[in-house]
Amino acid sequence: MIDIAKLTELAVAYDAGDPRRVQHLMKVYAFCRIIGQSEGLDEKTQNTLEAAAILHDIGIHEAEHKHGSSAGKWQEVEGPAVAALLLKRADADPAACERVLWLIAHHHTYTASDDKDFRILLEADFLVNAYEDTLPPDACQVADEQIFRTHTGRTFLQNLYLTPPYQP
């Protein structure tokens, strides 16, 4: 098992001075936690998913430094090396580390897997990015049809972005 609190402290320290990144990882983590629990992930898979959520964008600074871009493909390339160092400092077990690193290395490749933990990470990241990037409803509709697989994630997407707002 990975100590999520310790890993979060390490990730926040790594992203010190960059509150936007920290806020993003915390929101993705929250959605992953809720969706994973609602979808019935076992304890080990849930823990690994939560660790991946905390670290999913940890490669952004290296991507910007090395490639001049925070594009998803560069996050996938640079993220695992940074994440491995933080996971080691958090005393994470090797098997869990391997899965977390794989999730980070593919979190912008929507067709990489149909594994539930992977789909949940994609969905949670999309839910947060849709808000932060102010995606139009048609992009969210496409995501509903092509990206989202879990009932819980799809319900969040529909309620947040595809349902007209409450009008008293």
PDB file of C-alpha atoms in Angstrom:
ATOM      1  CA  MET A   1       0.000   0.000   0.000  1.00  0.00           C
ATOM      2  CA  ILE A   2       1.067   3.547  -0.663  1.00  0.00           C
ATOM      3  CA  ASP A   3       0.794   6.189   2.044  1.00  0.00           C
ATOM      4  CA  ILE A   4      -1.418   8.690   0.198  1.00  0.00           C
ATOM      5  CA  ALA A   5      -0.976  11.455   2.781  1.00  0.00           C
ATOM      6  CA  LYS A   6       2.818  11.229   2.590  1.00  0.00           C
ATOM      7  CA  LEU A   7       2.762  11.048  -1.209  1.00  0.00           C
ATOM      8  CA  THR A   8       0.483  14.096  -1.349  1.00  0.00           C
ATOM      9  CA  GLU A   9       2.837  16.064   0.889  1.00  0.00           C
ATOM     10  CA  LEU A  10       5.740  15.155  -1.394  1.00  0.00           C
ATOM     11  CA  ALA A  11       3.801  16.104  -4.543  1.00  0.00           C
ATOM     12  CA  VAL A  12       2.708  19.436  -3.061  1.00  0.00           C
ATOM     13  CA  ALA A  13       6.304  20.184  -2.034  1.00  0.00           C
ATOM     14  CA  TYR A  14       7.468  19.288  -5.556  1.00  0.00           C
ATOM     15  CA  ASP A  15       4.891  21.696  -7.020  1.00  0.00           C
ATOM     16  CA  ALA A  16       5.568  24.388  -4.381  1.00  0.00           C
ATOM     17  CA  GLY A  17       4.760  27.854  -5.656  1.00  0.00           C
ATOM     18  CA  ASP A  18       2.414  26.464  -8.320  1.00  0.00           C
ATOM     19  CA  PRO A  19      -1.028  26.461  -6.679  1.00  0.00           C
ATOM     20  CA  ARG A  20      -2.801  25.794  -9.980  1.00  0.00           C
ATOM     21  CA  ARG A  21      -1.055  22.419 -10.334  1.00  0.00           C
ATOM     22  CA  VAL A  22      -1.695  21.542  -6.695  1.00  0.00           C
ATOM     23  CA  GLN A  23      -5.371  22.467  -6.956  1.00  0.00           C
ATOM     24  CA  HIS A  24      -5.630  20.368 -10.112  1.00  0.00           C
ATOM     25  CA  LEU A  25      -4.104  17.251  -8.577  1.00  0.00           C
ATOM     26  CA  MET A  26      -6.310  17.574  -5.494  1.00  0.00           C
ATOM     27  CA  LYS A  27      -9.476  17.798  -7.611  1.00  0.00           C
ATOM     28  CA  VAL A  28      -8.482  14.834  -9.783  1.00  0.00           C
ATOM     29  CA  TYR A  29      -7.659  12.893  -6.617  1.00  0.00           C
ATOM     30  CA  ALA A  30     -11.089  13.678  -5.124  1.00  0.00           C
ATOM     31  CA  PHE A  31     -12.941  12.537  -8.246  1.00  0.00           C
ATOM     32  CA  CYS A  32     -10.803   9.374  -8.464  1.00  0.00           C
ATOM     33  CA  ARG A  33     -11.478   8.557  -4.827  1.00  0.00           C
ATOM     34  CA  ILE A  34     -15.232   8.996  -5.165  1.00  0.00           C
ATOM     35  CA  ILE A  35     -15.577   7.290  -8.547  1.00  0.00           C
ATOM     36  CA  GLY A  36     -13.323   4.391  -7.517  1.00  0.00           C
ATOM     37  CA  GLN A  37     -15.252   3.806  -4.301  1.00  0.00           C
ATOM     38  CA  SER A  38     -18.611   4.104  -6.065  1.00  0.00           C
ATOM     39  CA  GLU A  39     -17.485   1.664  -8.758  1.00  0.00           C
ATOM     40  CA  GLY A  40     -16.393  -0.880  -6.133  1.00  0.00           C
ATOM     41  CA  LEU A  41     -12.627  -1.007  -6.652  1.00  0.00           C
ATOM     42  CA  ASP A  42     -10.824  -3.302  -4.248  1.00  0.00           C
ATOM     43  CA  GLU A  43      -8.632  -1.637  -1.615  1.00  0.00           C
ATOM     44  CA  LYS A  44      -5.310  -2.232  -3.414  1.00  0.00           C
ATOM     45  CA  THR A  45      -6.557  -0.952  -6.783  1.00  0.00           C
ATOM     46  CA  GLN A  46      -8.195   2.045  -5.098  1.00  0.00           C
ATOM     47  CA  ASN A  47      -4.941   2.916  -3.322  1.00  0.00           C
ATOM     48  CA  THR A  48      -2.937   2.646  -6.544  1.00  0.00           C
ATOM     49  CA  LEU A  49      -5.495   4.771  -8.393  1.00  0.00           C
ATOM     50  CA  GLU A  50      -5.352   7.466  -5.717  1.00  0.00           C
ATOM     51  CA  ALA A  51      -1.544   7.529  -5.893  1.00  0.00           C
ATOM     52  CA  ALA A  52      -1.705   7.854  -9.675  1.00  0.00           C
ATOM     53  CA  ALA A  53      -4.220  10.685  -9.342  1.00  0.00           C
ATOM     54  CA  ILE A  54      -1.875  12.584  -7.032  1.00  0.00           C
ATOM     55  CA  LEU A  55       1.052  12.135  -9.425  1.00  0.00           C
ATOM     56  CA  HIS A  56      -0.620  12.046 -12.841  1.00  0.00           C
ATOM     57  CA  ASP A  57       0.681  15.475 -13.944  1.00  0.00           C
ATOM     58  CA  ILE A  58       3.961  15.421 -11.982  1.00  0.00           C
ATOM     59  CA  GLY A  59       5.941  15.523 -15.241  1.00  0.00           C
ATOM     60  CA  ILE A  60       4.634  18.909 -16.353  1.00  0.00           C
ATOM     61  CA  HIS A  61       7.583  20.937 -15.042  1.00  0.00           C
ATOM     62  CA  GLU A  62      10.101  18.597 -16.695  1.00  0.00           C
ATOM     63  CA  ALA A  63       8.057  18.611 -19.912  1.00  0.00           C
ATOM     64  CA  GLU A  64       8.071  22.400 -19.981  1.00  0.00           C
ATOM     65  CA  HIS A  65      11.788  22.508 -19.183  1.00  0.00           C
ATOM     66  CA  LYS A  66      12.887  19.861 -21.711  1.00  0.00           C
ATOM     67  CA  HIS A  67      10.300  20.276 -24.464  1.00  0.00           C
ATOM     68  CA  GLY A  68       8.929  23.782 -23.952  1.00  0.00           C
ATOM     69  CA  SER A  69       5.461  22.289 -23.681  1.00  0.00           C
ATOM     70  CA  SER A  70       3.113  20.783 -21.094  1.00  0.00           C
ATOM     71  CA  ALA A  71       1.293  18.783 -23.781  1.00  0.00           C
ATOM     72  CA  GLY A  72      -0.077  15.428 -22.684  1.00  0.00           C
ATOM     73  CA  LYS A  73       2.434  13.380 -24.674  1.00  0.00           C
ATOM     74  CA  TRP A  74       5.327  15.117 -22.876  1.00  0.00           C
ATOM     75  CA  GLN A  75       3.654  14.611 -19.490  1.00  0.00           C
ATOM     76  CA  GLU A  76       3.464  10.911 -20.283  1.00  0.00           C
ATOM     77  CA  VAL A  77       7.148  10.836 -21.243  1.00  0.00           C
ATOM     78  CA  GLU A  78       8.537  12.860 -18.338  1.00  0.00           C
ATOM     79  CA  GLY A  79       6.113  11.988 -15.545  1.00  0.00           C
ATOM     80  CA  PRO A  80       7.163   8.431 -14.648  1.00  0.00           C
ATOM     81  CA  ALA A  81      10.767   9.327 -13.777  1.00  0.00           C
ATOM     82  CA  VAL A  82       9.712  12.124 -11.439  1.00  0.00           C
ATOM     83  CA  ALA A  83       6.928   9.999  -9.964  1.00  0.00           C
ATOM     84  CA  ALA A  84       9.323   7.102  -9.322  1.00  0.00           C
ATOM     85  CA  LEU A  85      11.485   9.335  -7.128  1.00  0.00           C
ATOM     86  CA  LEU A  86       8.498  10.528  -5.093  1.00  0.00           C
ATOM     87  CA  LEU A  87       7.087   7.013  -4.760  1.00  0.00           C
ATOM     88  CA  LYS A  88      10.462   5.803  -3.483  1.00  0.00           C
ATOM     89  CA  ARG A  89      10.524   8.605  -0.897  1.00  0.00           C
ATOM     90  CA  ALA A  90       7.018   7.543   0.153  1.00  0.00           C
ATOM     91  CA  ASP A  91       8.257   3.941   0.617  1.00  0.00           C
ATOM     92  CA  ALA A  92       5.767   2.573  -1.911  1.00  0.00           C
ATOM     93  CA  ASP A  93       6.002  -1.113  -2.744  1.00  0.00           C
ATOM     94  CA  PRO A  94       7.434  -1.989  -6.185  1.00  0.00           C
ATOM     95  CA  ALA A  95       4.299  -3.641  -7.589  1.00  0.00           C
ATOM     96  CA  ALA A  96       2.150  -0.632  -6.766  1.00  0.00           C
ATOM     97  CA  CYS A  97       4.828   1.680  -8.179  1.00  0.00           C
ATOM     98  CA  GLU A  98       4.849  -0.188 -11.463  1.00  0.00           C
ATOM     99  CA  ARG A  99       1.106   0.297 -11.930  1.00  0.00           C
ATOM    100  CA  VAL A 100       1.182   3.960 -10.885  1.00  0.00           C
ATOM    101  CA  LEU A 101       3.985   4.655 -13.361  1.00  0.00           C
ATOM    102  CA  TRP A 102       2.079   2.908 -16.143  1.00  0.00           C
ATOM    103  CA  LEU A 103      -1.040   4.964 -15.404  1.00  0.00           C
ATOM    104  CA  ILE A 104       0.967   8.186 -15.480  1.00  0.00           C
ATOM    105  CA  ALA A 105       2.691   7.157 -18.726  1.00  0.00           C
ATOM    106  CA  HIS A 106      -0.684   6.674 -20.437  1.00  0.00           C
ATOM    107  CA  HIS A 107      -3.078   9.161 -18.804  1.00  0.00           C
ATOM    108  CA  HIS A 108      -3.542  11.136 -22.030  1.00  0.00           C
ATOM    109  CA  THR A 109      -3.797   8.073 -24.282  1.00  0.00           C
ATOM    110  CA  TYR A 110      -7.527   7.376 -24.143  1.00  0.00           C
ATOM    111  CA  THR A 111      -7.256   4.067 -26.003  1.00  0.00           C
ATOM    112  CA  ALA A 112      -4.431   2.535 -23.918  1.00  0.00           C
ATOM    113  CA  SER A 113      -6.644   0.268 -21.819  1.00  0.00           C
ATOM    114  CA  ASP A 114     -10.137  -0.555 -20.645  1.00  0.00           C
ATOM    115  CA  ASP A 115      -8.966  -1.357 -17.109  1.00  0.00           C
ATOM    116  CA  LYS A 116     -11.304   0.266 -14.629  1.00  0.00           C
ATOM    117  CA  ASP A 117      -8.596   2.147 -12.690  1.00  0.00           C
ATOM    118  CA  PHE A 118      -7.251   3.601 -15.936  1.00  0.00           C
ATOM    119  CA  ARG A 119     -10.701   4.651 -17.148  1.00  0.00           C
ATOM    120  CA  ILE A 120     -11.434   6.309 -13.800  1.00  0.00           C
ATOM    121  CA  LEU A 121      -8.208   8.326 -13.938  1.00  0.00           C
ATOM    122  CA  LEU A 122      -9.064   9.498 -17.471  1.00  0.00           C
ATOM    123  CA  GLU A 123     -12.589  10.413 -16.426  1.00  0.00           C
ATOM    124  CA  ALA A 124     -11.510  12.292 -13.296  1.00  0.00           C
ATOM    125  CA  ASP A 125      -8.861  14.234 -15.208  1.00  0.00           C
ATOM    126  CA  PHE A 126     -11.382  15.086 -17.921  1.00  0.00           C
ATOM    127  CA  LEU A 127     -13.951  16.277 -15.371  1.00  0.00           C
ATOM    128  CA  VAL A 128     -11.424  18.692 -13.898  1.00  0.00           C
ATOM    129  CA  ASN A 129      -9.930  19.779 -17.229  1.00  0.00           C
ATOM    130  CA  ALA A 130     -13.390  20.461 -18.660  1.00  0.00           C
ATOM    131  CA  TYR A 131     -13.923  23.033 -15.928  1.00  0.00           C
ATOM    132  CA  GLU A 132     -10.413  24.478 -15.851  1.00  0.00           C
ATOM    133  CA  ASP A 133     -10.226  24.763 -19.648  1.00  0.00           C
ATOM    134  CA  THR A 134     -13.886  25.820 -20.039  1.00  0.00           C
ATOM    135  CA  LEU A 135     -14.661  23.114 -22.578  1.00  0.00           C
ATOM    136  CA  PRO A 136     -17.845  23.612 -24.608  1.00  0.00           C
ATOM    137  CA  PRO A 137     -20.816  21.279 -24.085  1.00  0.00           C
ATOM    138  CA  ASP A 138     -20.259  19.571 -27.437  1.00  0.00           C
ATOM    139  CA  ALA A 139     -16.756  18.450 -26.324  1.00  0.00           C
ATOM    140  CA  CYS A 140     -18.293  17.043 -23.143  1.00  0.00           C
ATOM    141  CA  GLN A 141     -20.951  15.253 -25.186  1.00  0.00           C
ATOM    142  CA  VAL A 142     -18.245  13.642 -27.322  1.00  0.00           C
ATOM    143  CA  ALA A 143     -16.419  12.605 -24.141  1.00  0.00           C
ATOM    144  CA  ASP A 144     -19.635  11.072 -22.809  1.00  0.00           C
ATOM    145  CA  GLU A 145     -19.942   8.990 -25.966  1.00  0.00           C
ATOM    146  CA  GLN A 146     -16.273   8.109 -26.535  1.00  0.00           C
ATOM    147  CA  ILE A 147     -14.248   8.355 -23.317  1.00  0.00           C
ATOM    148  CA  PHE A 148     -16.397   7.722 -20.265  1.00  0.00           C
ATOM    149  CA  ARG A 149     -17.073   4.112 -19.263  1.00  0.00           C
ATOM    150  CA  THR A 150     -18.069   4.179 -15.586  1.00  0.00           C
ATOM    151  CA  HIS A 151     -21.589   4.888 -14.415  1.00  0.00           C
ATOM    152  CA  THR A 152     -20.351   7.241 -11.691  1.00  0.00           C
ATOM    153  CA  GLY A 153     -18.029   9.203 -13.978  1.00  0.00           C
ATOM    154  CA  ARG A 154     -20.694   9.521 -16.624  1.00  0.00           C
ATOM    155  CA  THR A 155     -23.199  10.753 -14.034  1.00  0.00           C
ATOM    156  CA  PHE A 156     -20.751  13.426 -12.866  1.00  0.00           C
ATOM    157  CA  LEU A 157     -20.104  14.485 -16.473  1.00  0.00           C
ATOM    158  CA  GLN A 158     -23.797  14.725 -17.286  1.00  0.00           C
ATOM    159  CA  ASN A 159     -24.692  16.575 -14.094  1.00  0.00           C
ATOM    160  CA  LEU A 160     -21.777  18.999 -14.299  1.00  0.00           C
ATOM    161  CA  TYR A 161     -21.669  19.769 -18.010  1.00  0.00           C
ATOM    162  CA  LEU A 162     -24.596  18.320 -19.948  1.00  0.00           C
ATOM    163  CA  THR A 163     -27.613  19.182 -17.799  1.00  0.00           C
ATOM    164  CA  PRO A 164     -29.092  22.679 -17.840  1.00  0.00           C
ATOM    165  CA  PRO A 165     -28.414  24.548 -14.586  1.00  0.00           C
ATOM    166  CA  TYR A 166     -30.997  24.712 -11.833  1.00  0.00           C
ATOM    167  CA  GLN A 167     -33.487  27.513 -12.333  1.00  0.00           C
ATOM    168  CA  PRO A 168     -35.823  28.295  -9.411  1.00  0.00           C
TER     169      PRO A 168
END
